[in-house]
């Protein structure tokens, strides 16, 4: 009897010069054509790049990496979807670690160099029943932009740090090899390892810093992060405060 080799489809890397938003384009594409996991749409320029909570993501034409990747997690309960943020942020951090020191992850999934933001992500998850069926991971990494003129509070690019231009294609390939490794770990059920790495990589992981919530400013240290992604802060009275994304902000010096 003849055995058929199982066919594993190769991920596609689709390059476009200009689009409104790679997240939106990838979603439209997937509505028309199935793409294998790790497929990417990368754009030289987004005319309406989307940030978190309806903000605009600004990125100078041709200078930075702006792309979206599709993952199909297997049997991942929706209440554990924060692990996708963790693996995406870890993959960007480890990609950038090869170029500079000082990279960390600011909860939930910004990537920072010192006190400045070098990467933002917009993750859009689609559910099937109680599980995650598909994840569209949109990532903007500031690479070769020399000056930021928009109103983002604290942007920085890799060029501003290392004073060298980097090849965007190379950085994308490096990111893809990290996310593939982390996704394999996720499929193997290694949630604890992923969480431990994420905690180790956290911005302001130790010591007390000022934070701001609906009640005002307070000083606290990070106590933990729940599998749901909620941030636990311990204030100076010892009280543990629990926050969802955007219920608390870090006070950053200018
Ligand atoms: C943020 O920090 O506010 C998230 C920014 C996410 C930007 C990326 S760029 C590629 C992808 N396409 C989008 O429209 N947004 C994400």
Short mmCIF file of C-alpha atoms and ligand atoms in Angstrom, two decimals:
data_model
loop_
_atom_site.label_atom_id
_atom_site.label_comp_id
_atom_site.label_asym_id
_atom_site.label_seq_id
_atom_site.Cartn_x
_atom_site.Cartn_y
_atom_site.Cartn_z
CA UNK A 1 0.00 0.00 0.00
CA UNK A 2 1.32 3.41 -0.91
CA UNK A 3 1.70 5.84 2.01
CA UNK A 4 1.05 9.48 1.30
CA UNK A 5 3.37 11.94 2.98
CA UNK A 6 1.38 14.40 5.01
CA UNK A 7 1.51 17.80 3.39
CA UNK A 8 2.41 20.69 5.66
CA UNK A 9 1.62 23.91 3.88
CA UNK A 10 4.36 26.53 3.90
CA UNK A 11 3.45 29.84 5.49
CA UNK A 12 3.00 32.70 3.02
CA UNK A 13 4.74 36.04 3.35
CA UNK A 14 2.68 38.58 1.47
CA UNK A 15 4.28 41.94 0.91
CA UNK A 16 2.20 45.00 0.02
CA UNK A 17 3.43 48.53 -0.54
CA UNK A 18 0.45 50.24 1.01
CA UNK A 19 -2.73 49.29 2.82
CA UNK A 20 -5.05 50.80 5.39
CA UNK A 21 -4.02 48.34 8.11
CA UNK A 22 -2.30 44.95 7.84
CA UNK A 23 -4.66 43.56 10.51
CA UNK A 24 -7.69 44.56 8.43
CA UNK A 25 -6.13 43.32 5.18
CA UNK A 26 -5.19 39.95 6.72
CA UNK A 27 -8.74 39.50 8.03
CA UNK A 28 -10.19 40.29 4.58
CA UNK A 29 -7.68 37.94 2.94
CA UNK A 30 -8.57 35.10 5.33
CA UNK A 31 -12.24 35.60 4.52
CA UNK A 32 -11.43 34.79 0.89
CA UNK A 33 -8.51 32.35 1.13
CA UNK A 34 -7.25 30.06 3.87
CA UNK A 35 -3.63 30.82 4.77
CA UNK A 36 -1.46 28.46 6.81
CA UNK A 37 -0.41 29.30 10.34
CA UNK A 38 2.54 31.81 10.57
CA UNK A 39 1.48 33.47 7.31
CA UNK A 40 2.17 37.19 7.33
CA UNK A 41 1.09 40.33 5.54
CA UNK A 42 3.77 42.99 5.75
CA UNK A 43 3.27 46.55 4.49
CA UNK A 44 5.73 49.32 3.69
CA UNK A 45 3.08 51.81 4.72
CA UNK A 46 -0.28 51.78 6.46
CA UNK A 47 -2.57 54.71 5.75
CA UNK A 48 -4.77 53.91 8.76
CA UNK A 49 -2.61 51.76 11.05
CA UNK A 50 -4.63 50.79 14.10
CA UNK A 51 -3.39 50.94 17.68
CA UNK A 52 -4.94 49.73 20.91
CA UNK A 53 -8.31 51.15 21.98
CA UNK A 54 -9.01 52.83 18.66
CA UNK A 55 -5.77 54.82 18.61
CA UNK A 56 -3.85 55.43 15.40
CA UNK A 57 -0.46 53.75 14.90
CA UNK A 58 1.93 56.10 13.12
CA UNK A 59 4.92 54.81 11.25
CA UNK A 60 7.00 56.60 8.62
CA UNK A 61 6.74 55.10 5.12
CA UNK A 62 9.22 52.29 4.47
CA UNK A 63 11.14 52.73 7.72
CA UNK A 64 9.62 50.26 10.15
CA UNK A 65 8.18 46.77 10.34
CA UNK A 66 4.40 46.79 10.24
CA UNK A 67 2.90 43.36 9.79
CA UNK A 68 0.21 40.93 10.85
CA UNK A 69 0.54 37.20 11.40
CA UNK A 70 -2.07 34.49 11.69
CA UNK A 71 -1.98 31.70 14.26
CA UNK A 72 -4.47 28.90 14.81
CA UNK A 73 -4.10 27.82 18.43
CA UNK A 74 -5.32 24.32 19.23
CA UNK A 75 -7.86 23.82 22.01
CA UNK A 76 -6.89 27.02 23.77
CA UNK A 77 -9.70 28.17 26.08
CA UNK A 78 -10.71 31.79 25.46
CA UNK A 79 -9.99 32.63 29.09
CA UNK A 80 -6.34 31.75 28.47
CA UNK A 81 -5.97 33.95 25.37
CA UNK A 82 -3.48 36.20 27.16
CA UNK A 83 -0.84 33.54 26.39
CA UNK A 84 -0.93 34.76 22.76
CA UNK A 85 0.11 38.22 23.97
CA UNK A 86 2.86 36.61 26.01
CA UNK A 87 4.37 34.60 23.15
CA UNK A 88 4.12 37.51 20.70
CA UNK A 89 5.76 39.97 23.11
CA UNK A 90 8.47 37.46 24.07
CA UNK A 91 9.22 36.84 20.40
CA UNK A 92 9.66 40.56 19.71
CA UNK A 93 11.75 41.00 22.85
CA UNK A 94 14.06 38.13 21.96
CA UNK A 95 14.37 39.40 18.37
CA UNK A 96 15.42 42.84 19.61
CA UNK A 97 17.72 41.39 22.31
CA UNK A 98 20.04 40.39 19.45
CA UNK A 99 20.54 44.09 18.64
CA UNK A 100 20.60 45.86 21.99
CA UNK A 101 20.38 45.54 25.74
CA UNK A 102 17.57 47.12 27.73
CA UNK A 103 14.54 45.48 26.04
CA UNK A 104 11.60 44.53 28.26
CA UNK A 105 7.87 43.85 28.02
CA UNK A 106 5.51 46.41 29.48
CA UNK A 107 2.31 44.72 30.55
CA UNK A 108 0.34 43.62 28.68
CA UNK A 109 2.23 43.53 25.38
CA UNK A 110 4.17 46.69 24.60
CA UNK A 111 7.86 46.20 24.06
CA UNK A 112 10.10 48.80 25.63
CA UNK A 113 13.71 49.89 25.42
CA UNK A 114 14.51 51.47 28.77
CA UNK A 115 11.49 53.78 29.38
CA UNK A 116 10.48 54.13 25.73
CA UNK A 117 8.17 52.18 23.46
CA UNK A 118 9.82 50.43 20.52
CA UNK A 119 6.94 48.11 19.59
CA UNK A 120 3.18 47.95 19.93
CA UNK A 121 0.78 45.17 19.10
CA UNK A 122 -2.86 44.78 18.30
CA UNK A 123 -4.05 41.21 18.78
CA UNK A 124 -7.48 40.29 17.47
CA UNK A 125 -8.75 36.89 18.52
CA UNK A 126 -11.65 34.99 16.99
CA UNK A 127 -13.48 32.45 19.10
CA UNK A 128 -15.20 29.22 18.25
CA UNK A 129 -17.42 28.32 21.19
CA UNK A 130 -15.28 28.63 24.33
CA UNK A 131 -11.98 28.21 22.48
CA UNK A 132 -9.72 30.45 20.48
CA UNK A 133 -9.99 29.54 16.84
CA UNK A 134 -7.73 32.12 15.22
CA UNK A 135 -5.47 34.91 16.28
CA UNK A 136 -4.45 37.87 14.12
CA UNK A 137 -1.34 39.37 15.67
CA UNK A 138 -0.56 42.86 14.37
CA UNK A 139 2.88 44.18 15.22
CA UNK A 140 4.58 47.51 14.65
CA UNK A 141 8.32 47.60 15.45
CA UNK A 142 10.11 50.93 15.13
CA UNK A 143 13.31 50.08 13.29
CA UNK A 144 14.85 52.72 11.03
CA UNK A 145 12.78 55.83 11.76
CA UNK A 146 15.05 58.68 12.85
CA UNK A 147 12.50 61.22 14.09
CA UNK A 148 8.98 60.86 15.55
CA UNK A 149 6.67 63.78 14.86
CA UNK A 150 3.32 62.31 15.95
CA UNK A 151 1.80 62.56 19.40
CA UNK A 152 2.87 59.13 20.70
CA UNK A 153 4.18 59.91 24.20
CA UNK A 154 7.50 58.01 24.28
CA UNK A 155 8.46 56.36 20.98
CA UNK A 156 11.93 55.12 20.17
CA UNK A 157 13.38 53.26 17.19
CA UNK A 158 16.18 50.74 16.99
CA UNK A 159 18.10 53.24 14.84
CA UNK A 160 17.93 55.82 17.64
CA UNK A 161 19.44 53.24 19.99
CA UNK A 162 22.17 51.61 17.90
CA UNK A 163 22.68 54.32 15.24
CA UNK A 164 22.60 51.71 12.50
CA UNK A 165 20.04 50.83 9.86
CA UNK A 166 18.75 47.26 10.07
CA UNK A 167 17.27 45.06 7.34
CA UNK A 168 13.52 44.79 7.97
CA UNK A 169 13.30 41.45 6.17
CA UNK A 170 16.00 39.96 8.40
CA UNK A 171 14.24 41.20 11.55
CA UNK A 172 10.95 39.72 10.34
CA UNK A 173 12.60 36.32 9.73
CA UNK A 174 14.16 36.40 13.19
CA UNK A 175 10.80 37.21 14.74
CA UNK A 176 9.15 34.35 12.83
CA UNK A 177 11.65 31.83 14.11
CA UNK A 178 11.01 32.97 17.71
CA UNK A 179 7.22 32.89 17.41
CA UNK A 180 7.34 29.47 15.80
CA UNK A 181 9.37 28.14 18.74
CA UNK A 182 7.01 29.73 21.27
CA UNK A 183 3.94 28.48 19.45
CA UNK A 184 5.39 24.96 19.52
CA UNK A 185 5.87 25.37 23.28
CA UNK A 186 2.26 26.50 23.56
CA UNK A 187 1.02 23.51 21.53
CA UNK A 188 3.08 21.28 23.84
CA UNK A 189 1.24 22.77 26.83
CA UNK A 190 4.25 24.62 28.23
CA UNK A 191 2.19 27.48 29.63
CA UNK A 192 4.18 27.62 32.87
CA UNK A 193 7.47 28.04 31.03
CA UNK A 194 6.01 30.79 28.82
CA UNK A 195 4.61 32.57 31.87
CA UNK A 196 7.94 32.34 33.71
CA UNK A 197 9.80 33.81 30.72
CA UNK A 198 7.23 36.58 30.42
CA UNK A 199 7.53 37.49 34.11
CA UNK A 200 11.32 37.56 33.82
CA UNK A 201 11.08 39.92 30.83
CA UNK A 202 8.68 42.37 32.49
CA UNK A 203 9.30 46.11 32.52
CA UNK A 204 9.50 47.39 36.11
CA UNK A 205 9.42 43.81 37.38
CA UNK A 206 10.90 44.74 40.76
CA UNK A 207 10.69 47.67 43.16
CA UNK A 208 7.96 50.25 43.75
CA UNK A 209 6.88 52.65 40.99
CA UNK A 210 4.06 55.18 40.66
CA UNK A 211 0.82 54.04 39.02
CA UNK A 212 -2.49 55.77 38.29
CA UNK A 213 -5.97 54.26 38.56
CA UNK A 214 -9.50 55.70 38.79
CA UNK A 215 -8.86 56.60 42.46
CA UNK A 216 -5.61 58.47 41.78
CA UNK A 217 -1.86 58.01 41.95
CA UNK A 218 -0.24 55.39 44.18
CA UNK A 219 3.01 53.54 44.60
CA UNK A 220 3.14 49.78 44.07
CA UNK A 221 5.21 46.86 42.92
CA UNK A 222 4.20 44.12 40.53
CA UNK A 223 2.86 41.17 42.54
CA UNK A 224 1.88 38.92 39.64
CA UNK A 225 -0.06 38.50 36.43
CA UNK A 226 -2.99 36.10 36.25
CA UNK A 227 -3.47 33.66 33.34
CA UNK A 228 -6.37 35.91 32.29
CA UNK A 229 -3.85 38.75 31.88
CA UNK A 230 -5.03 40.75 34.91
CA UNK A 231 -2.20 42.71 36.55
CA UNK A 232 -1.79 42.36 40.32
CA UNK A 233 -0.10 45.28 42.07
CA UNK A 234 0.84 45.39 45.73
CA UNK A 235 0.64 48.90 47.13
CA UNK A 236 2.67 50.25 50.05
CA UNK A 237 -0.05 49.16 52.54
CA UNK A 238 0.40 45.58 51.33
CA UNK A 239 -3.01 45.59 49.58
CA UNK A 240 -3.20 43.65 46.31
CA UNK A 241 -4.98 45.57 43.57
CA UNK A 242 -6.22 43.75 40.44
CA UNK A 243 -6.51 45.41 37.05
CA UNK A 244 -7.68 44.66 33.54
CA UNK A 245 -5.94 46.40 30.63
CA UNK A 246 -6.44 50.19 30.71
CA UNK A 247 -7.81 50.23 34.27
CA UNK A 248 -4.38 51.32 35.44
CA UNK A 249 -1.51 53.20 33.85
CA UNK A 250 2.18 53.39 34.58
CA UNK A 251 3.40 56.89 35.45
CA UNK A 252 6.37 57.43 33.17
CA UNK A 253 8.86 60.24 33.47
CA UNK A 254 9.20 62.32 30.27
C1 LIG B 1 -0.49 49.96 20.05
O1 LIG B 1 0.51 49.94 20.77
O2 LIG B 1 -1.35 50.84 20.16
C2 LIG B 1 -0.69 48.86 19.06
C3 LIG B 1 -0.07 49.18 17.74
C4 LIG B 1 -0.20 48.07 16.72
C5 LIG B 1 0.32 48.49 15.38
C6 LIG B 1 0.41 47.35 14.40
S1 LIG B 1 1.23 47.84 12.92
C7 LIG B 1 0.73 46.38 12.12
C8 LIG B 1 -0.67 46.06 12.59
N1 LIG B 1 -1.66 46.71 11.74
C9 LIG B 1 -2.34 47.64 12.39
O3 LIG B 1 -3.22 48.36 11.90
N2 LIG B 1 -1.92 47.71 13.67
C10 LIG B 1 -0.90 46.73 13.95
#
